Short mmCIF file of C-alpha atoms in Angstrom, two decimals:
data_model
loop_
_atom_site.label_atom_id
_atom_site.label_comp_id
_atom_site.label_asym_id
_atom_site.label_seq_id
_atom_site.Cartn_x
_atom_site.Cartn_y
_atom_site.Cartn_z
CA UNK A 1 0.12 -42.82 -25.87
CA UNK A 2 0.54 -39.52 -24.07
CA UNK A 3 -2.62 -37.95 -22.76
CA UNK A 4 -2.70 -34.18 -23.27
CA UNK A 5 -5.13 -31.72 -21.81
CA UNK A 6 -6.65 -28.94 -23.88
CA UNK A 7 -6.30 -25.42 -22.48
CA UNK A 8 -9.70 -23.80 -22.08
CA UNK A 9 -10.64 -20.33 -23.26
CA UNK A 10 -11.16 -19.32 -19.64
CA UNK A 11 -7.54 -20.20 -18.80
CA UNK A 12 -6.27 -18.27 -21.81
CA UNK A 13 -8.34 -15.26 -20.74
CA UNK A 14 -6.89 -15.48 -17.22
CA UNK A 15 -3.37 -15.60 -18.59
CA UNK A 16 -4.00 -12.59 -20.83
CA UNK A 17 -5.45 -10.61 -17.90
CA UNK A 18 -2.40 -11.47 -15.79
CA UNK A 19 0.02 -10.37 -18.52
CA UNK A 20 -1.85 -7.07 -18.94
CA UNK A 21 -1.71 -6.47 -15.18
CA UNK A 22 2.02 -7.14 -14.99
CA UNK A 23 2.60 -4.90 -17.99
CA UNK A 24 0.76 -2.07 -16.21
CA UNK A 25 3.23 -2.30 -13.32
CA UNK A 26 6.22 -2.48 -15.66
CA UNK A 27 5.02 0.52 -17.63
CA UNK A 28 4.45 2.49 -14.41
CA UNK A 29 7.99 1.68 -13.33
CA UNK A 30 9.47 3.16 -16.51
CA UNK A 31 7.52 6.44 -16.42
CA UNK A 32 9.23 9.42 -14.80
CA UNK A 33 7.94 11.07 -11.64
CA UNK A 34 8.60 14.70 -10.86
CA UNK A 35 8.74 16.78 -7.72
CA UNK A 36 7.20 20.22 -8.11
CA UNK A 37 8.57 23.36 -6.49
CA UNK A 38 5.95 23.13 -3.74
CA UNK A 39 7.04 19.61 -2.82
CA UNK A 40 4.10 17.87 -4.52
CA UNK A 41 4.89 14.55 -6.21
CA UNK A 42 3.62 14.48 -9.80
CA UNK A 43 3.07 11.03 -11.27
CA UNK A 44 1.23 11.27 -14.60
CA UNK A 45 0.60 7.52 -14.89
CA UNK A 46 -0.38 6.73 -11.31
CA UNK A 47 -3.66 5.23 -12.56
CA UNK A 48 -1.71 2.20 -13.83
CA UNK A 49 -1.22 0.92 -10.27
CA UNK A 50 -4.92 0.28 -9.45
CA UNK A 51 -5.57 -0.86 -13.02
CA UNK A 52 -2.73 -3.38 -12.70
CA UNK A 53 -4.12 -4.67 -9.41
CA UNK A 54 -7.58 -4.97 -10.99
CA UNK A 55 -6.27 -7.05 -13.90
CA UNK A 56 -4.24 -9.34 -11.63
CA UNK A 57 -7.20 -9.82 -9.28
CA UNK A 58 -9.43 -10.57 -12.29
CA UNK A 59 -6.95 -13.15 -13.53
CA UNK A 60 -6.91 -14.84 -10.13
CA UNK A 61 -10.72 -14.98 -10.06
CA UNK A 62 -10.71 -16.38 -13.60
CA UNK A 63 -8.14 -19.01 -12.64
CA UNK A 64 -10.09 -20.12 -9.58
CA UNK A 65 -13.30 -20.24 -11.62
CA UNK A 66 -11.57 -22.31 -14.29
CA UNK A 67 -10.23 -24.68 -11.63
CA UNK A 68 -13.69 -25.27 -10.13
CA UNK A 69 -15.26 -25.77 -13.56
CA UNK A 70 -12.58 -28.36 -14.32
CA UNK A 71 -13.32 -30.16 -11.03
CA UNK A 72 -17.06 -30.21 -11.71
CA UNK A 73 -16.60 -31.63 -15.24
CA UNK A 74 -14.23 -34.31 -14.00
#
């Protein structure tokens, strides 16, 4: 008999946060940037970079927390 392990809700939440973070970086990569006449770089979706880092950091914290909870229950 094969022993399978159930995926916890915390692990699913971490995976979803990671996917959202990666999608923020992908979306930022596809948006156009412009250079104004004065030489100023205009990036309308620059906010996606810190938001993406926040989601990836949150997923890492969630993954570590899930790992320690699994160790404590075992």
